[in-house]
CSV table of C-alpha atoms in Angstrom, one decimal:
chain,number,residue,atom,x,y,z
D,1,MET,CA,-21.2,-13.2,8.9
D,2,LYS,CA,-20.9,-16.7,7.3
D,3,VAL,CA,-21.5,-16.4,3.5
D,4,ILE,CA,-20.6,-20.0,2.6
D,5,GLU,CA,-20.7,-23.0,5.0
D,6,LEU,CA,-20.1,-26.6,4.1
D,7,LYS,CA,-20.2,-29.6,6.5
D,8,ASN,CA,-19.0,-33.1,5.6
D,9,VAL,CA,-19.6,-32.5,1.9
D,10,LYS,CA,-18.9,-35.4,-0.5
D,11,LYS,CA,-19.6,-35.9,-4.1
D,12,ASN,CA,-19.9,-39.3,-5.8
D,13,VAL,CA,-19.0,-39.3,-9.4
D,14,LEU,CA,-19.1,-42.3,-11.8
D,15,SER,CA,-19.3,-44.7,-8.9
D,16,ARG,CA,-16.0,-43.4,-7.5
D,17,LYS,CA,-16.1,-41.4,-4.3
D,18,ILE,CA,-14.4,-38.1,-4.6
D,19,ARG,CA,-14.1,-36.0,-1.5
D,20,CYS,CA,-14.1,-32.3,-1.9
D,21,ALA,CA,-10.8,-30.9,-0.8
D,22,GLY,CA,-10.8,-29.7,2.8
D,23,THR,CA,-14.5,-30.4,3.6
D,24,THR,CA,-14.7,-34.0,4.8
D,25,ARG,CA,-15.3,-34.1,8.6
D,26,HIS,CA,-14.5,-30.4,8.9
D,27,LYS,CA,-16.3,-27.2,8.8
D,28,PHE,CA,-15.4,-25.1,5.8
D,29,ARG,CA,-16.7,-21.6,5.8
D,30,ILE,CA,-16.1,-18.3,4.1
D,31,ASN,CA,-17.0,-15.2,5.9
D,32,GLN,CA,-18.1,-11.9,4.3
D,33,GLY,CA,-15.1,-10.0,3.0
D,34,GLU,CA,-12.7,-13.0,3.0
D,35,PHE,CA,-10.7,-13.9,-0.1
D,36,VAL,CA,-10.0,-17.6,-0.6
D,37,ALA,CA,-7.8,-19.7,-2.9
D,38,ILE,CA,-8.6,-23.3,-3.6
D,39,MET,CA,-5.4,-25.2,-4.5
D,40,GLY,CA,-4.5,-28.9,-5.0
D,41,HIS,CA,-3.1,-31.5,-7.2
D,42,SER,CA,-4.8,-32.6,-10.4
D,43,GLY,CA,-7.7,-34.8,-9.6
D,44,SER,CA,-8.0,-33.6,-6.0
D,45,GLY,CA,-11.6,-32.3,-6.3
D,46,LYS,CA,-11.0,-28.5,-6.9
D,47,SER,CA,-13.4,-28.3,-9.9
D,48,THR,CA,-15.9,-30.5,-8.1
D,49,LEU,CA,-15.8,-28.2,-5.1
D,50,LEU,CA,-16.1,-25.1,-7.2
D,51,ASN,CA,-19.1,-26.6,-9.1
D,52,ILE,CA,-20.8,-27.2,-5.7
D,53,LEU,CA,-19.9,-23.8,-4.3
D,54,GLY,CA,-21.2,-22.2,-7.5
D,55,LEU,CA,-24.5,-24.1,-7.3
D,56,LEU,CA,-23.8,-25.9,-10.6
D,57,ASP,CA,-23.9,-29.2,-8.9
D,58,LYS,CA,-25.2,-30.6,-5.5
D,59,PRO,CA,-23.2,-32.6,-3.0
D,60,THR,CA,-24.1,-36.3,-2.6
D,61,GLU,CA,-23.7,-36.0,1.1
D,62,GLY,CA,-23.3,-33.2,3.6
D,63,SER,CA,-24.7,-29.7,4.1
D,64,TYR,CA,-24.1,-26.6,2.1
D,65,LYS,CA,-25.5,-23.2,3.2
D,66,LEU,CA,-25.2,-20.1,1.1
D,67,ALA,CA,-26.0,-16.9,3.1
D,68,GLY,CA,-27.7,-19.2,5.7
D,69,ILE,CA,-29.8,-21.0,3.1
D,70,GLU,CA,-29.5,-24.8,3.0
D,71,ILE,CA,-29.5,-25.6,-0.7
D,72,SER,CA,-29.9,-29.4,-0.7
D,73,LYS,CA,-33.7,-29.4,-1.4
D,74,TYR,CA,-33.7,-26.6,-4.0
D,75,THR,CA,-34.7,-27.3,-7.6
D,76,GLN,CA,-32.5,-26.3,-10.5
D,77,THR,CA,-34.7,-23.2,-11.1
D,78,GLU,CA,-34.4,-22.2,-7.5
D,79,LEU,CA,-30.6,-22.7,-7.6
D,80,ALA,CA,-30.5,-20.5,-10.7
D,81,ALA,CA,-32.3,-17.7,-8.8
D,82,LEU,CA,-29.8,-18.1,-5.9
D,83,ARG,CA,-26.8,-18.0,-8.3
D,84,ASN,CA,-28.3,-14.8,-9.9
D,85,HIS,CA,-28.7,-13.1,-6.6
D,86,TYR,CA,-25.6,-14.2,-4.7
D,87,LEU,CA,-22.8,-15.4,-7.0
D,88,GLY,CA,-20.6,-14.2,-9.9
D,89,PHE,CA,-18.3,-16.3,-12.1
D,90,VAL,CA,-15.1,-15.8,-13.9
D,91,PHE,CA,-14.6,-18.6,-16.4
D,92,GLN,CA,-11.3,-19.9,-17.7
D,93,GLN,CA,-12.8,-20.6,-21.1
D,94,PHE,CA,-14.7,-18.0,-23.1
D,95,ASN,CA,-18.4,-18.8,-22.7
D,96,LEU,CA,-19.8,-16.6,-25.5
D,97,PHE,CA,-22.8,-17.0,-27.7
D,98,ARG,CA,-21.6,-17.4,-31.3
D,99,LYS,CA,-24.5,-15.4,-32.9
D,100,MET,CA,-24.1,-12.4,-30.7
D,101,ARG,CA,-21.4,-9.8,-31.1
D,102,LYS,CA,-18.8,-9.9,-28.4
D,103,CYS,CA,-19.4,-6.3,-27.2
D,104,MET,CA,-23.1,-7.1,-26.8
D,105,GLN,CA,-22.3,-10.1,-24.5
D,106,MET,CA,-20.2,-7.9,-22.1
D,107,HIS,CA,-23.2,-5.8,-21.0
Protein backbone atom coordinates (compact mmCIF):
# COMPACT_ATOMS: atom_id res chain seq x y z
CA MET A 1 0.00 0.00 0.00
CA LYS A 2 1.34 3.44 -0.96
CA VAL A 3 1.44 5.68 2.10
CA ILE A 4 3.20 8.66 0.51
CA GLU A 5 3.29 9.46 -3.19
CA LEU A 6 4.78 12.56 -4.82
CA LYS A 7 4.75 13.38 -8.53
CA ASN A 8 6.77 16.23 -10.07
CA VAL A 9 6.86 18.16 -6.80
CA LYS A 10 8.58 21.55 -6.82
CA LYS A 11 8.69 24.35 -4.29
CA ASN A 12 9.42 27.98 -5.18
CA VAL A 13 11.08 29.84 -2.33
CA LEU A 14 12.01 33.54 -2.40
CA SER A 15 11.70 33.69 -6.20
CA ARG A 16 14.32 30.97 -6.49
CA LYS A 17 13.19 27.58 -7.78
CA ILE A 18 14.22 24.77 -5.44
CA ARG A 19 13.50 21.26 -6.59
CA CYS A 20 12.82 18.74 -3.87
CA ALA A 21 15.50 16.06 -4.00
CA GLY A 22 14.52 13.02 -6.03
CA THR A 23 11.00 14.13 -6.93
CA THR A 24 11.21 16.15 -10.15
CA ARG A 25 9.89 14.15 -13.12
CA HIS A 26 9.94 10.95 -11.09
CA LYS A 27 7.51 9.11 -8.89
CA PHE A 28 8.58 9.14 -5.28
CA ARG A 29 6.61 6.84 -3.06
CA ILE A 30 6.91 5.24 0.31
CA ASN A 31 5.01 2.04 0.89
CA GLN A 32 3.65 0.88 4.21
CA GLY A 33 6.42 -0.63 6.38
CA GLU A 34 9.32 0.93 4.46
CA PHE A 35 12.08 2.90 6.14
CA VAL A 36 13.52 5.82 4.17
CA ALA A 37 16.56 8.07 4.60
CA ILE A 38 16.67 11.47 2.92
CA MET A 39 20.25 12.53 2.27
CA GLY A 40 21.93 15.30 0.31
CA HIS A 41 24.29 18.22 0.39
CA SER A 42 23.54 21.43 2.24
CA GLY A 43 20.96 23.41 0.26
CA SER A 44 19.77 20.44 -1.79
CA GLY A 45 16.15 20.65 -0.55
CA LYS A 46 16.06 18.05 2.25
CA SER A 47 14.32 20.33 4.77
CA THR A 48 11.96 21.62 2.09
CA LEU A 49 11.03 18.06 1.17
CA LEU A 50 10.54 17.10 4.83
CA ASN A 51 8.32 20.15 5.40
CA ILE A 52 6.19 19.11 2.43
CA LEU A 53 6.05 15.46 3.52
CA GLY A 54 5.11 16.56 7.05
CA LEU A 55 2.29 18.79 5.74
CA LEU A 56 3.97 21.86 7.20
CA ASP A 57 4.26 23.36 3.71
CA LYS A 58 2.62 22.75 0.33
CA PRO A 59 4.40 22.22 -2.97
CA THR A 60 4.16 25.00 -5.54
CA GLU A 61 3.74 22.42 -8.31
CA GLY A 62 3.03 18.72 -8.51
CA SER A 63 0.96 16.21 -6.61
CA TYR A 64 1.30 14.87 -3.06
CA LYS A 65 -0.92 12.06 -1.82
CA LEU A 66 -0.88 10.91 1.80
CA ALA A 67 -2.69 7.58 2.29
CA GLY A 68 -4.35 8.17 -1.10
CA ILE A 69 -5.54 11.68 -0.18
CA GLU A 70 -4.46 14.53 -2.51
CA ILE A 71 -3.50 17.33 -0.12
CA SER A 72 -3.17 20.29 -2.52
CA LYS A 73 -6.63 21.78 -1.87
CA TYR A 74 -6.66 21.25 1.90
CA THR A 75 -6.78 24.20 4.30
CA GLN A 76 -4.28 24.59 7.15
CA THR A 77 -6.90 23.28 9.59
CA GLU A 78 -7.54 20.21 7.44
CA LEU A 79 -3.79 19.61 7.06
CA ALA A 80 -3.43 19.78 10.86
CA ALA A 81 -6.11 17.08 11.19
CA LEU A 82 -4.25 14.88 8.66
CA ARG A 83 -0.96 15.43 10.53
CA ASN A 84 -2.65 14.47 13.77
CA HIS A 85 -4.06 11.27 12.27
CA TYR A 86 -1.24 10.05 10.00
CA LEU A 87 2.11 11.58 10.97
CA GLY A 88 4.56 11.82 13.85
CA PHE A 89 7.62 14.03 14.21
CA VAL A 90 11.00 13.82 15.88
CA PHE A 91 12.55 17.30 15.94
CA GLN A 92 16.25 18.14 16.03
CA GLN A 93 15.62 21.08 18.35
CA PHE A 94 13.66 20.95 21.56
CA ASN A 95 10.17 22.30 20.88
CA LEU A 96 8.98 22.63 24.45
CA PHE A 97 6.64 25.18 26.01
CA ARG A 98 8.55 27.33 28.49
CA LYS A 99 5.75 27.56 31.07
CA MET A 100 5.07 23.82 31.26
CA ARG A 101 7.20 21.40 33.19
CA LYS A 102 9.20 19.13 30.88
CA CYS A 103 7.68 15.94 32.27
CA MET A 104 4.16 17.28 31.51
CA GLN A 105 5.11 17.88 27.85
CA MET A 106 6.15 14.27 27.31
CA HIS A 107 2.68 12.85 27.83
